[in-house]
Coordinates of N, CA, C and O in Angstrom, one line a residue:
M1 N -6.6 -1.9 -12.7 CA -6.8 -1.4 -11.4 C -7.1 0.4 -11.8 O -6.7 0.8 -12.2
T2 N -8.4 0.4 -10.6 CA -8.3 1.9 -10.6 C -7.6 2.7 -9.6 O -8.0 1.4 -8.2
I3 N -7.3 4.1 -10.0 CA -6.6 4.7 -8.7 C -7.5 5.2 -8.2 O -7.9 6.4 -8.4
K4 N -7.8 5.0 -7.2 CA -8.2 5.4 -5.6 C -8.2 5.5 -4.2 O -7.3 5.1 -4.4
S5 N -9.1 5.9 -3.7 CA -8.6 5.7 -1.7 C -9.3 4.7 -1.9 O -9.6 4.1 -2.3
Y6 N -8.2 4.0 -0.6 CA -8.9 2.4 -0.7 C -8.4 2.4 1.1 O -7.4 3.1 1.4
P7 N -9.1 1.6 1.9 CA -9.1 1.5 2.9 C -7.7 0.4 2.8 O -7.7 -0.3 1.3
K8 N -6.9 0.5 3.9 CA -4.9 -0.2 3.9 C -5.9 -1.9 3.2 O -5.4 -2.7 2.8
S9 N -6.8 -2.8 4.4 CA -6.7 -3.6 4.4 C -7.1 -4.7 3.0 O -7.0 -5.0 2.2
E10 N -8.3 -3.5 2.5 CA -8.8 -3.7 1.1 C -7.9 -3.9 -0.4 O -7.5 -4.9 -0.3
L11 N -6.4 -2.6 -0.1 CA -6.1 -2.8 -1.7 C -4.4 -3.4 -0.6 O -3.9 -5.1 -2.1
A12 N -4.6 -4.1 0.4 CA -3.9 -5.2 0.6 C -4.3 -6.3 0.2 O -3.1 -7.8 0.3
M13 N -5.9 -7.1 0.3 CA -6.5 -7.8 0.1 C -6.0 -8.5 -1.8 O -5.9 -9.6 -1.9
L14 N -6.0 -7.1 -2.4 CA -5.4 -7.3 -4.1 C -5.2 -7.9 -4.0 O -4.1 -8.4 -4.8
Y15 N -3.9 -8.1 -3.1 CA -2.3 -7.7 -3.6 C -1.7 -9.8 -3.0 O -0.7 -10.2 -3.4
F16 N -2.8 -10.0 -2.4 CA -2.5 -11.5 -1.2 C -4.0 -12.0 -0.8 O -4.5 -11.5 0.4
P17 N -4.6 -12.5 -2.3 CA -5.9 -12.7 -1.9 C -6.4 -13.2 -1.1 O -7.2 -13.9 -0.6
D18 N -5.1 -14.3 -1.2 CA -4.9 -15.9 -0.4 C -4.8 -15.6 1.1 O -5.4 -16.8 2.1
S19 N -5.0 -14.5 1.7 CA -4.2 -14.1 3.3 C -6.0 -13.6 4.1 O -6.5 -13.0 3.4
T20 N -5.0 -13.3 5.2 CA -6.1 -12.9 5.7 C -6.3 -10.9 6.0 O -4.8 -10.9 5.7
P21 N -7.4 -10.5 5.9 CA -7.0 -8.8 5.8 C -6.0 -8.2 6.9 O -4.6 -7.6 6.8
H22 N -5.5 -9.0 8.1 CA -4.0 -9.1 8.5 C -3.2 -9.2 8.2 O -2.0 -8.3 8.2
V23 N -2.8 -10.7 8.2 CA -2.1 -10.7 7.4 C -1.1 -10.5 6.2 O 0.4 -10.0 5.7
A24 N -2.9 -10.0 5.2 CA -1.9 -9.0 3.8 C -1.6 -8.2 4.4 O -0.4 -7.4 3.6
L25 N -2.2 -6.9 5.3 CA -1.9 -5.7 5.7 C 0.0 -6.0 6.1 O 0.6 -4.8 5.6
N26 N 0.2 -7.2 7.0 CA 1.4 -6.6 7.5 C 2.3 -7.2 6.0 O 3.6 -6.9 5.8
R27 N 1.7 -8.2 5.2 CA 2.9 -8.5 4.3 C 3.5 -7.1 3.4 O 4.3 -6.6 3.0
L28 N 1.9 -7.0 2.6 CA 1.8 -5.6 1.8 C 3.4 -4.0 2.7 O 3.7 -3.8 2.1
N29 N 3.0 -4.5 4.5 CA 4.0 -2.6 4.4 C 4.8 -3.6 4.8 O 6.1 -2.7 5.0
A30 N 5.3 -4.7 4.7 CA 6.8 -5.5 5.2 C 7.4 -5.2 3.0 O 8.7 -4.4 3.1
W31 N 6.1 -5.2 2.9 CA 7.0 -4.5 1.0 C 7.0 -3.5 0.7 O 8.7 -3.1 0.1
I32 N 6.5 -2.8 1.4 CA 6.4 -1.0 1.0 C 8.1 -0.6 2.1 O 9.0 0.2 1.7
R33 N 8.1 -1.1 3.4 CA 9.5 -0.8 3.7 C 10.7 -1.0 3.5 O 12.0 -1.1 3.2
R34 N 10.3 -2.6 2.8 CA 12.1 -2.9 1.4 C 12.1 -1.9 0.6 O 13.0 -2.6 -0.2
C35 N 11.4 -1.4 0.5 CA 11.5 0.0 -0.4 C 11.7 1.3 -0.8 O 11.1 1.6 -0.2
P36 N 13.0 1.5 -0.3 CA 12.8 3.6 0.3 C 12.8 4.2 -0.6 O 11.4 4.8 -0.2
P37 N 12.8 3.8 -2.2 CA 12.2 4.8 -2.9 C 10.5 4.9 -2.5 O 9.9 5.9 -2.1
L38 N 10.0 4.5 -2.1 CA 8.2 4.3 -2.6 C 8.4 4.5 -1.1 O 7.0 5.5 -0.4
T39 N 9.0 4.2 0.5 CA 8.5 4.7 1.7 C 9.0 6.5 1.4 O 8.4 7.5 2.6
D40 N 9.8 7.0 1.0 CA 9.7 7.8 0.9 C 9.0 8.6 -0.3 O 8.8 10.0 0.3
A41 N 8.3 8.4 -1.2 CA 7.6 8.6 -1.9 C 6.1 9.0 -1.3 O 5.5 10.2 -1.2
L42 N 5.7 7.8 -0.5 CA 4.6 7.8 0.6 C 4.5 8.9 1.5 O 4.0 10.1 2.3
A43 N 6.0 9.9 2.6 CA 6.6 10.7 3.0 C 6.6 11.5 2.4 O 5.3 12.2 3.6
A44 N 6.4 11.8 1.4 CA 6.6 13.1 0.5 C 5.4 13.4 0.1 O 4.5 14.6 0.5
C45 N 4.1 12.4 0.2 CA 2.7 12.7 -0.5 C 1.8 12.8 1.3 O 0.8 13.0 1.7
Y46 N 2.7 13.0 2.1 CA 2.1 13.2 3.7 C 1.1 12.0 3.6 O 0.0 11.9 4.8
Q47 N 1.4 11.2 4.0 CA 0.8 9.1 3.8 C 1.2 8.9 5.3 O 2.8 8.9 5.3
S48 N 0.3 8.5 6.3 CA 1.1 8.5 7.7 C 1.0 6.9 7.9 O 0.2 6.2 6.9
R49 N 1.7 6.2 8.5 CA 1.8 4.8 8.4 C 0.4 4.7 9.6 O 0.1 3.4 9.4
H50 N -0.3 5.1 9.9 CA -0.9 5.3 11.0 C -2.1 5.2 10.2 O -3.9 4.9 11.1
A51 N -2.6 5.8 8.9 CA -3.6 6.3 9.1 C -4.8 5.1 8.5 O -3.8 3.7 8.5
K52 N -6.1 4.8 8.4 CA -6.6 3.7 7.8 C -6.7 3.6 6.7 O -7.0 2.7 6.3
F53 N -6.4 4.2 5.9 CA -6.8 4.2 3.9 C -5.3 4.9 3.5 O -4.7 5.0 4.0
F54 N -5.8 4.5 2.1 CA -4.3 5.0 1.2 C -5.0 5.8 0.3 O -6.1 5.7 -0.4
S55 N -4.1 7.6 0.3 CA -5.0 8.0 -0.7 C -4.3 7.4 -1.9 O -4.0 6.5 -2.5
A56 N -5.5 8.0 -2.8 CA -4.7 7.5 -4.2 C -3.5 8.4 -4.7 O -2.8 7.3 -6.1
Q57 N -3.3 9.5 -4.5 CA -0.9 9.8 -4.5 C -0.8 8.1 -4.1 O 0.8 7.5 -5.0
A58 N -1.1 8.1 -2.9 CA -0.4 6.7 -2.1 C -0.3 5.1 -2.7 O 0.6 4.6 -3.3
V59 N -1.5 5.2 -3.6 CA -2.2 3.7 -4.0 C -2.0 4.4 -5.6 O -1.0 3.5 -6.2
R60 N -0.8 5.4 -6.2 CA -0.2 5.6 -7.4 C 1.2 5.2 -7.8 O 1.3 4.0 -8.3
Y61 N 1.5 5.9 -6.5 CA 3.3 5.3 -6.2 C 3.4 3.9 -5.5 O 4.1 3.0 -6.1
I62 N 2.6 3.1 -4.5 CA 2.1 2.1 -4.7 C 2.2 1.0 -5.7 O 3.4 -0.4 -6.2
V63 N 1.6 1.3 -6.7 CA 1.2 1.0 -7.8 C 3.1 1.2 -9.0 O 3.3 -0.4 -9.2
E64 N 2.9 1.9 -9.1 CA 4.2 2.6 -9.5 C 5.7 1.5 -9.2 O 6.4 1.6 -10.3
Y65 N 5.9 1.6 -7.6 CA 6.8 1.1 -7.5 C 6.5 -0.4 -6.8 O 7.4 -1.6 -7.8
L66 N 5.4 -1.1 -7.1 CA 5.6 -2.8 -6.6 C 4.8 -3.1 -7.5 O 4.7 -4.8 -7.8
G67 N 4.1 -2.8 -8.7 CA 3.5 -3.0 -10.1 C 1.7 -3.1 -9.5 O 1.4 -2.7 -8.3
E68 N 0.7 -3.6 -10.5 CA -0.5 -3.6 -10.5 C -0.4 -5.2 -9.1 O -0.1 -6.2 -9.6
P69 N -2.1 -4.9 -8.1 CA -2.2 -6.3 -7.9 C -2.3 -7.7 -9.0 O -2.9 -7.0 -9.6

């Protein structure tokens, strides 16, 4: 997987390819909320919950804590 900036729905679809983009994003957000260290890491890199994209650093943290899609 390439670590780069991703639109949130695109990254979510990598983790949940059989879902619609909306459902995939909801499921990815649920995984993130259930992992407090990941939530803290995303907050530390100034990743807003309301942003439309995950920064490259945020993607790095997501892959580190949740594994590759």
